[in-house]
Tab-separated table of C-alpha atoms and ligand atoms in Angstrom:
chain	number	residue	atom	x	y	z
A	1	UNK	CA	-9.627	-5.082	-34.187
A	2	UNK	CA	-10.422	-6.676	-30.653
A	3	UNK	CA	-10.748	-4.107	-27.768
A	4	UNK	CA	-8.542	-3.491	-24.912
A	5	UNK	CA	-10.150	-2.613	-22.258
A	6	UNK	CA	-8.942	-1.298	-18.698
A	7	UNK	CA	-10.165	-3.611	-15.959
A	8	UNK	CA	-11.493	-2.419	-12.444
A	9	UNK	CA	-12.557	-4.548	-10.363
A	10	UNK	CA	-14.518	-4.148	-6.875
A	11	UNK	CA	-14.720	-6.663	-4.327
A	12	UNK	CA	-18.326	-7.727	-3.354
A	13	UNK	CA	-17.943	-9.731	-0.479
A	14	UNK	CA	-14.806	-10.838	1.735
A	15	UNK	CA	-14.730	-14.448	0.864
A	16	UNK	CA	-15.727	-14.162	-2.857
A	17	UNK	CA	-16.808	-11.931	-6.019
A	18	UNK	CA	-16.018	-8.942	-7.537
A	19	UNK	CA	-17.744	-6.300	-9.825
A	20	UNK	CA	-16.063	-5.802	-12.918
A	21	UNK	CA	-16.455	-2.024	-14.346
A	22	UNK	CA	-15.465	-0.923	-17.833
A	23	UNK	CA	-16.281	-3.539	-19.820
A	24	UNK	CA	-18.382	-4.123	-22.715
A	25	UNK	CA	-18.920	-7.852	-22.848
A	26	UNK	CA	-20.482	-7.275	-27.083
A	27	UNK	CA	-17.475	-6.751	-28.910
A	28	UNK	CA	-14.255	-8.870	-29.509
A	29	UNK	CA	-11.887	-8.441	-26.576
A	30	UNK	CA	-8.168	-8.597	-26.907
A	31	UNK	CA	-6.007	-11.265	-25.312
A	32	UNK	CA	-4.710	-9.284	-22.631
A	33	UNK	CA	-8.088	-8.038	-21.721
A	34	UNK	CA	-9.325	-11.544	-21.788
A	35	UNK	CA	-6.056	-12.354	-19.494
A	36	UNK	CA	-6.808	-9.818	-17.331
A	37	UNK	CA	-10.659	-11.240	-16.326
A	38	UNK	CA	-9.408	-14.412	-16.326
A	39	UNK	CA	-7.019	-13.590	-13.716
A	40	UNK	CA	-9.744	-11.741	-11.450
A	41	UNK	CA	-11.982	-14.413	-11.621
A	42	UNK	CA	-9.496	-16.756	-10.526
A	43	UNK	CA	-8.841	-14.541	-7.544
A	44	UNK	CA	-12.304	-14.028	-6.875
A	45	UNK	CA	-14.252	-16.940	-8.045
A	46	UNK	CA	-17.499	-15.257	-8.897
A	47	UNK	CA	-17.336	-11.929	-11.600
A	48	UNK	CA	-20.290	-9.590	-11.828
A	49	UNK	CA	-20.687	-7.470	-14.722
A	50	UNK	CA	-23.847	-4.616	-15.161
A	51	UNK	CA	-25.126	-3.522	-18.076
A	52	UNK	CA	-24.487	-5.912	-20.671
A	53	UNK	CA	-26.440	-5.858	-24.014
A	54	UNK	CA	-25.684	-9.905	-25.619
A	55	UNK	CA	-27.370	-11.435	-28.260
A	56	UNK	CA	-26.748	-15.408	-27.590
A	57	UNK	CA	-24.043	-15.432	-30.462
A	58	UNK	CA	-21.928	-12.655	-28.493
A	59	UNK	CA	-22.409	-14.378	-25.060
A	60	UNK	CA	-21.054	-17.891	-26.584
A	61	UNK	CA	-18.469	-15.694	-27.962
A	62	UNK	CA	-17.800	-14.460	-24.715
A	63	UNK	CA	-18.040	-17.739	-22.849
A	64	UNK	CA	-15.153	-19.571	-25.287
A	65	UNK	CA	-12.579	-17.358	-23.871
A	66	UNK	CA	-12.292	-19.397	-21.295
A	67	UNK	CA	-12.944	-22.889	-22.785
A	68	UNK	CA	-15.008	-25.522	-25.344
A	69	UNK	CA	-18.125	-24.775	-24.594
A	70	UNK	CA	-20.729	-27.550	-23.753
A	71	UNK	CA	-23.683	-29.119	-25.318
A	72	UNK	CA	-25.655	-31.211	-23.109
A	73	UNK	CA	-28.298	-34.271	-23.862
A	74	UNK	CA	-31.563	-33.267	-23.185
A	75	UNK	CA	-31.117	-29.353	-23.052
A	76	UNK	CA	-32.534	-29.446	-27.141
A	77	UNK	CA	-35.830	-27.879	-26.490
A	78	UNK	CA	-34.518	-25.082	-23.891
A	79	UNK	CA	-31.693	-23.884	-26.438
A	80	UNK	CA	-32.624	-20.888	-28.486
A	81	UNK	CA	-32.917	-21.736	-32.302
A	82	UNK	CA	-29.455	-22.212	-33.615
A	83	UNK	CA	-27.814	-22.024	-30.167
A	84	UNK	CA	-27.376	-25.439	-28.476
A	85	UNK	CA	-24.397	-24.344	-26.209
A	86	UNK	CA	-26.965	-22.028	-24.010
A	87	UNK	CA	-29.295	-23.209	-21.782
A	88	UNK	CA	-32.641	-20.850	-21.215
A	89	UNK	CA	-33.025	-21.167	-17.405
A	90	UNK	CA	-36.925	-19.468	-16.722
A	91	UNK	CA	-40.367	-20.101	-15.478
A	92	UNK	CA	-41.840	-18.592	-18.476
A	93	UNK	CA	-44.152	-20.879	-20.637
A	94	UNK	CA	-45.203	-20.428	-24.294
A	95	UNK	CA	-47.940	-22.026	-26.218
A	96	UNK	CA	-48.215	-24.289	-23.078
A	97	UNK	CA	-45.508	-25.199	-22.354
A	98	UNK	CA	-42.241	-23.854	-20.267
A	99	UNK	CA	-39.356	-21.944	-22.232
A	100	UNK	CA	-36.634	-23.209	-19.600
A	101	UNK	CA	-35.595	-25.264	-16.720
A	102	UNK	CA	-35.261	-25.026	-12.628
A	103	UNK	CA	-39.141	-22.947	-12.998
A	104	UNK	CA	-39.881	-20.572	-9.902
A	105	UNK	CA	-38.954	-22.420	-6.686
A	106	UNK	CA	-35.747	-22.937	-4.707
A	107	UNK	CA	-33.109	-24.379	-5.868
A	108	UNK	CA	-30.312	-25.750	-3.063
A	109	UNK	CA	-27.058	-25.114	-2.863
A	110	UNK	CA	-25.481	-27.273	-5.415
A	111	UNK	CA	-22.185	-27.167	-7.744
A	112	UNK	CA	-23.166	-27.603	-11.503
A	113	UNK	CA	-23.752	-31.004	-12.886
A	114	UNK	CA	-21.220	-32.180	-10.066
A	115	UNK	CA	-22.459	-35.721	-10.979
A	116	UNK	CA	-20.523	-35.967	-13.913
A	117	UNK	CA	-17.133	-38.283	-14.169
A	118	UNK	CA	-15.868	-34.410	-15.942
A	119	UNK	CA	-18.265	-31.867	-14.231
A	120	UNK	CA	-18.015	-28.130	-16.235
A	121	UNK	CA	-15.351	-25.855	-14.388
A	122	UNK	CA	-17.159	-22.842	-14.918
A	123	UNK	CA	-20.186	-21.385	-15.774
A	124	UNK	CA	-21.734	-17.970	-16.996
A	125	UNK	CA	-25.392	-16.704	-16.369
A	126	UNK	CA	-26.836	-13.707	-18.434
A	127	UNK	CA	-30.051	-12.056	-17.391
A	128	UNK	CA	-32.371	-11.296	-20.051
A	129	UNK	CA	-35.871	-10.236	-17.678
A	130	UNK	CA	-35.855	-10.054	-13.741
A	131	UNK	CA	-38.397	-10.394	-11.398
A	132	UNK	CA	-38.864	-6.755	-8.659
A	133	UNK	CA	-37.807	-9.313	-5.951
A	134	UNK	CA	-36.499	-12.703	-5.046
A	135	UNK	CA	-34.568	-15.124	-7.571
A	136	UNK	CA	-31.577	-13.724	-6.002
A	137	UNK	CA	-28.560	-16.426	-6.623
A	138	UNK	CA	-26.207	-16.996	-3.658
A	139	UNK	CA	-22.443	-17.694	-4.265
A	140	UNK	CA	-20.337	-19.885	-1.720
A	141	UNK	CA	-16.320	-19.791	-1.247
A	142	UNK	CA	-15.264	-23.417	-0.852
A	143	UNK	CA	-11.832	-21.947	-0.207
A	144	UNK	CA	-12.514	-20.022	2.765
A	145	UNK	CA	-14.914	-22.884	3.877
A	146	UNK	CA	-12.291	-25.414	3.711
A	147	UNK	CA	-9.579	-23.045	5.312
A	148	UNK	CA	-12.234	-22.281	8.534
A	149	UNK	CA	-13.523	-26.393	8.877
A	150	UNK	CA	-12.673	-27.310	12.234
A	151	UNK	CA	-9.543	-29.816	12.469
A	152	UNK	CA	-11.099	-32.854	13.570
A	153	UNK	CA	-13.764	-32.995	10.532
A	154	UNK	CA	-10.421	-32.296	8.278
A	155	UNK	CA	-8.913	-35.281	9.637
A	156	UNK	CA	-12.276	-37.550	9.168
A	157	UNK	CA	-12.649	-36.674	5.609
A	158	UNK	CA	-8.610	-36.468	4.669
A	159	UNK	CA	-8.303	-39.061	1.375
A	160	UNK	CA	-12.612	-39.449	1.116
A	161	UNK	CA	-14.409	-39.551	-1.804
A	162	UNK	CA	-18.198	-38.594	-1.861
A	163	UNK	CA	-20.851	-39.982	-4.710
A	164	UNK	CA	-22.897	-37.311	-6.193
A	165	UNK	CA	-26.272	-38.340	-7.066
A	166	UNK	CA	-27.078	-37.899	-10.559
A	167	UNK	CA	-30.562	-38.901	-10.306
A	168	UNK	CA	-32.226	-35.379	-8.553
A	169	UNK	CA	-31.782	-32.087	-10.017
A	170	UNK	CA	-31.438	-29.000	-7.269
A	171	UNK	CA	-34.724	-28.306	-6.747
A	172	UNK	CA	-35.476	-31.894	-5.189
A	173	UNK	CA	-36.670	-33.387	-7.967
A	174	UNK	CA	-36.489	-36.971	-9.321
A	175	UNK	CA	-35.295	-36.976	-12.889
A	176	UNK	CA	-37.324	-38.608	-15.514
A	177	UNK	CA	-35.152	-40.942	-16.465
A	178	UNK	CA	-34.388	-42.613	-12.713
A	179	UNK	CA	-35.855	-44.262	-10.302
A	180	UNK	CA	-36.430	-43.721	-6.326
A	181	UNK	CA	-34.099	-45.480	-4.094
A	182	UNK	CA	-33.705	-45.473	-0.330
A	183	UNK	CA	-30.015	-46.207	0.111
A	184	UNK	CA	-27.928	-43.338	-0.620
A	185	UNK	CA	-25.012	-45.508	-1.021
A	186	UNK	CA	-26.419	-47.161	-4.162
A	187	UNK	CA	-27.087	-43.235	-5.128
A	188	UNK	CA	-25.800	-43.611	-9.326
A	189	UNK	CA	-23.695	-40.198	-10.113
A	190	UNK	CA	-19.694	-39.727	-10.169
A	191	UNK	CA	-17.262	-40.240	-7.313
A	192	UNK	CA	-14.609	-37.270	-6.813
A	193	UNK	CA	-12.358	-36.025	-3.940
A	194	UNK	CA	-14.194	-34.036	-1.275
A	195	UNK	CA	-11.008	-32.226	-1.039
A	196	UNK	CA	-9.804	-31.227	-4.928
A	197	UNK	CA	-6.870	-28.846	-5.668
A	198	UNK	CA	-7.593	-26.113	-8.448
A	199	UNK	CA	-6.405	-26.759	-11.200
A	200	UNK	CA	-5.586	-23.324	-11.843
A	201	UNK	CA	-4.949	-21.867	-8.615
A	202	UNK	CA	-3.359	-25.041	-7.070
A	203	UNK	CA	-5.670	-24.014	-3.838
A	204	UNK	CA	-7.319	-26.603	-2.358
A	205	UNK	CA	-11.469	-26.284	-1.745
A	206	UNK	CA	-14.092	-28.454	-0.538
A	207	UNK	CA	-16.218	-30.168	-3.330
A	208	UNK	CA	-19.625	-31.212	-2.250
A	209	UNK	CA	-22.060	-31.056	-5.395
A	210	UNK	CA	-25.816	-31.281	-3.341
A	211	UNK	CA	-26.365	-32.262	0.193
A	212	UNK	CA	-29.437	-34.561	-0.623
A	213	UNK	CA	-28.186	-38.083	-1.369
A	214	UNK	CA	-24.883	-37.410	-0.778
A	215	UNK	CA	-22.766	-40.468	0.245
A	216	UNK	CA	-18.999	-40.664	1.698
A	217	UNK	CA	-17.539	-43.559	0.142
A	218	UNK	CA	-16.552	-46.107	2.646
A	219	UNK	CA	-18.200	-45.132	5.484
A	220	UNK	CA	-21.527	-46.323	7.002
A	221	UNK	CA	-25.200	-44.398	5.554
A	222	UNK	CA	-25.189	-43.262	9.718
A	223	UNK	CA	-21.729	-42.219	10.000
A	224	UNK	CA	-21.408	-40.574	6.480
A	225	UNK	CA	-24.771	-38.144	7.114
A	226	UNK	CA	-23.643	-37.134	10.486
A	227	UNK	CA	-20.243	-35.817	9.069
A	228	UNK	CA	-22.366	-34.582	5.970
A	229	UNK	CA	-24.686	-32.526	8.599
A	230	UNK	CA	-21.532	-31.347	10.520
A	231	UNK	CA	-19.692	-30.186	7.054
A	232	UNK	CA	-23.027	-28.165	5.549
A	233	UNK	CA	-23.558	-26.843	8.829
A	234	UNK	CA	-19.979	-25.054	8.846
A	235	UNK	CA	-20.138	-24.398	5.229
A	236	UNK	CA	-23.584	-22.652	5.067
A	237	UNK	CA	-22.104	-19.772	7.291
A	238	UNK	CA	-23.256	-16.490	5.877
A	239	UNK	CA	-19.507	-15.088	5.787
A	240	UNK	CA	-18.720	-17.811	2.940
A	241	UNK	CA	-21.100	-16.572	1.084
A	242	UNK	CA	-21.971	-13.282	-1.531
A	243	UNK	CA	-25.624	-12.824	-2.775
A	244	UNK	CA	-26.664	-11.577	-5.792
A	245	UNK	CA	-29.309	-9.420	-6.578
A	246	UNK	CA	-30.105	-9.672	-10.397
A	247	UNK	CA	-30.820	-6.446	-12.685
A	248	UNK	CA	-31.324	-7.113	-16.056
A	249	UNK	CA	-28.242	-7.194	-18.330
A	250	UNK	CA	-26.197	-8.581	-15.898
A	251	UNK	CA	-23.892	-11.355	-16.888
A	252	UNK	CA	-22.057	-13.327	-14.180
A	253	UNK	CA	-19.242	-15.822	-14.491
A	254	UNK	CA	-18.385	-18.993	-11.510
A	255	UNK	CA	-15.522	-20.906	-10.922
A	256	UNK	CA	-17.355	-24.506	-10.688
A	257	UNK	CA	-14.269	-25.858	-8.862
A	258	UNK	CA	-13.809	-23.644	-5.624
A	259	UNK	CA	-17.789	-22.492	-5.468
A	260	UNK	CA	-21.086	-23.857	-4.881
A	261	UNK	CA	-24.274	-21.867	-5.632
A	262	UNK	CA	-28.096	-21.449	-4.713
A	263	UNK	CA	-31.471	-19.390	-5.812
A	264	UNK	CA	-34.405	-17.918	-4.256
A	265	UNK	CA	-37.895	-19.035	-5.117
A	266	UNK	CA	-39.783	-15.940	-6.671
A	267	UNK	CA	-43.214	-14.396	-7.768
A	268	UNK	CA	-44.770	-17.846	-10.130
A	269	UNK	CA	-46.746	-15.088	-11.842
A	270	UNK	CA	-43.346	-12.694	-12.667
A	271	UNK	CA	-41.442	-13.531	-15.754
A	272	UNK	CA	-37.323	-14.540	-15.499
A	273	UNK	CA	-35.349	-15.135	-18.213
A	274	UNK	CA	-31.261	-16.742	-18.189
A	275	UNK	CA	-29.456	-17.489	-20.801
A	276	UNK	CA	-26.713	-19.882	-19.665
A	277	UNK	CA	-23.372	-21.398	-21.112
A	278	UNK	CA	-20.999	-23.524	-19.349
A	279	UNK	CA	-17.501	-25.332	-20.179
A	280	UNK	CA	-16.481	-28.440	-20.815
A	281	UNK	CA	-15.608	-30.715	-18.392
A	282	UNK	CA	-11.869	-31.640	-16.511
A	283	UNK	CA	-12.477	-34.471	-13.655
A	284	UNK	CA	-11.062	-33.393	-10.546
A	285	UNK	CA	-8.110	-34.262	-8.812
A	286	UNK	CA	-7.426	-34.723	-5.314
A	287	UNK	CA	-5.538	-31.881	-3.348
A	288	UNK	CA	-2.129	-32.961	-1.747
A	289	UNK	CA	-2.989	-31.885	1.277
A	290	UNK	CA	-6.030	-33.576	1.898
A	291	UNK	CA	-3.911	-37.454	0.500
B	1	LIG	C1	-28.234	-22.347	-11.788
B	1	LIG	O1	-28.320	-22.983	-10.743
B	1	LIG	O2	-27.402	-22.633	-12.649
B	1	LIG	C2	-29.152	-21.195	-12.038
B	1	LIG	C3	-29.143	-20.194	-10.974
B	1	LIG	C4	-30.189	-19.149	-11.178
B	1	LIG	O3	-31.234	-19.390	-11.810
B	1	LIG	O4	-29.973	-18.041	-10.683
């Protein structure tokens, strides 16, 4: 018999998240229940939720509540045996070699997989070991940065596009399978709106992906990072943003479409260990608004 369970929810920042008490994330939830956190994380974009005991079966389980889940190329030999829809995100290394992906450093403010023609709308991050300090993960509201961007960079980027580069992963990194370039406007990756409407929500937000190798469609290498530098400037303001400190058991849910996110570096010689699920991917449509 699926639970029902009374939802509380307590807001953790003013642009975005919320805590979410009085839930056990284990056991099969009831529609309404599922209803109900679908709702708040629509209205707050980023859910927190303590204390969560998952095996990977019951966090997939979890995770399909709100869509097909996906299974990406190359994540085979970070999945957990029998689990291809989660992603192990750690610096740990075994027999040699390292359990997960994105290691110890930084990695930059970026949306997931934003390079894709279908990018994943959402995404869900459960914490299985913690380092005492750093690895924090930092949430951004591309609502309330898009509702605060000063008129005249509105007007310069009303009915632009912007390439994401596919080839560099958030840390910086060139991916094995590319090759360096100098021109960002010959950057490979997926063109969407900079302005999309939610498909949800109907809102409109700013959709960036990754500053580095970023290109605005149409417009001169010069003229394109100059508005870039302008539009990260604005959008890197601390009241966009909510910061998470990770305890274990904690299992957090983003809204792909309206947020961007970023992580600390941490201690090379403590141990973190993510288990990670996202959905499948919509391709983004352009908000009214910004035609
Ligand atoms: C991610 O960027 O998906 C992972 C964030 C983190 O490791 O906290």
């Amino acid at each position: 018999m699926p639970a029902q369970m009374q939802i509380e929810s307590v807001p953790l920042a003013d642009a975005l998240g919320a805590e979410v008490h009085g839930i056990d994330l284990s056991v099969p939830l009831s529609g309404e229940t599922v209803a109900a956190i679908r709702q708040t994380w629509l209205d707050h974009q980023v859910l927190v939720f303590r204390n969560q005991h998952l095996t990977d079966a019951q966090l997939t389980d979890f995770s399909r509540h709100f869509g097909d889940l996906d299974t990406v190329p190359g994540w085979e030999p970070f999945s957990p045996s029998g689990h291809p829809e989660v992603l192990i995100i750690s610096n740990v290394r075994k027999d040699g070699a390292t359990i997960g992906v994105l290691g110890d450093g930084e990695a930059s403010w970026h949306t997931d997989m934003s390079y894709l023609d279908q990018p994943p709308p959402g995404s869900l991050l459960y914490s299985l070991e913690v380092p005492d300090t750093g690895g924090d993960t930092c949430f951004m509201s591309m609502y309330a940065a898009l509702d605060a961007l000063p008129t005249d960079i509105r007007e310069a980027i009303r009915g632009k596009s912007l390439n994401h580069d596919s080839s560099h992963d958030s840390a910086g990194n060139l991916r094995s399978n590319h090759t360096a370039f100098e021109d960002v406007s010959g950057a490979p990756g997926a063109q969407h709106p900079i302005v999309r409407a939610h498909p949800e929500t109907g809102r409109p937000a700013l959709f960036l992906g990754r500053r580095l190798h970023a290109w605005i469609v149409g417009e001169s290498v010069e003229s394109s990072e100059a508005l870039l530098d302008r539009i990260w400037e604005h959008c890197t303001r601390q009241e966009f943003t909510y910061c998470h400190q990770w305890q274990r058991g904690d299992l957090l849910m983003w809204d792909n479409r309206c947020t961007m996110h970023r992580r600390d570096p941490f201690d090379a010689q403590a141990r973190r260990v993510m288990h990670r699920t996202q959905l499948k991917g919509d391709a983004p449509v352009r908000a009214a608004a910004s035609a």
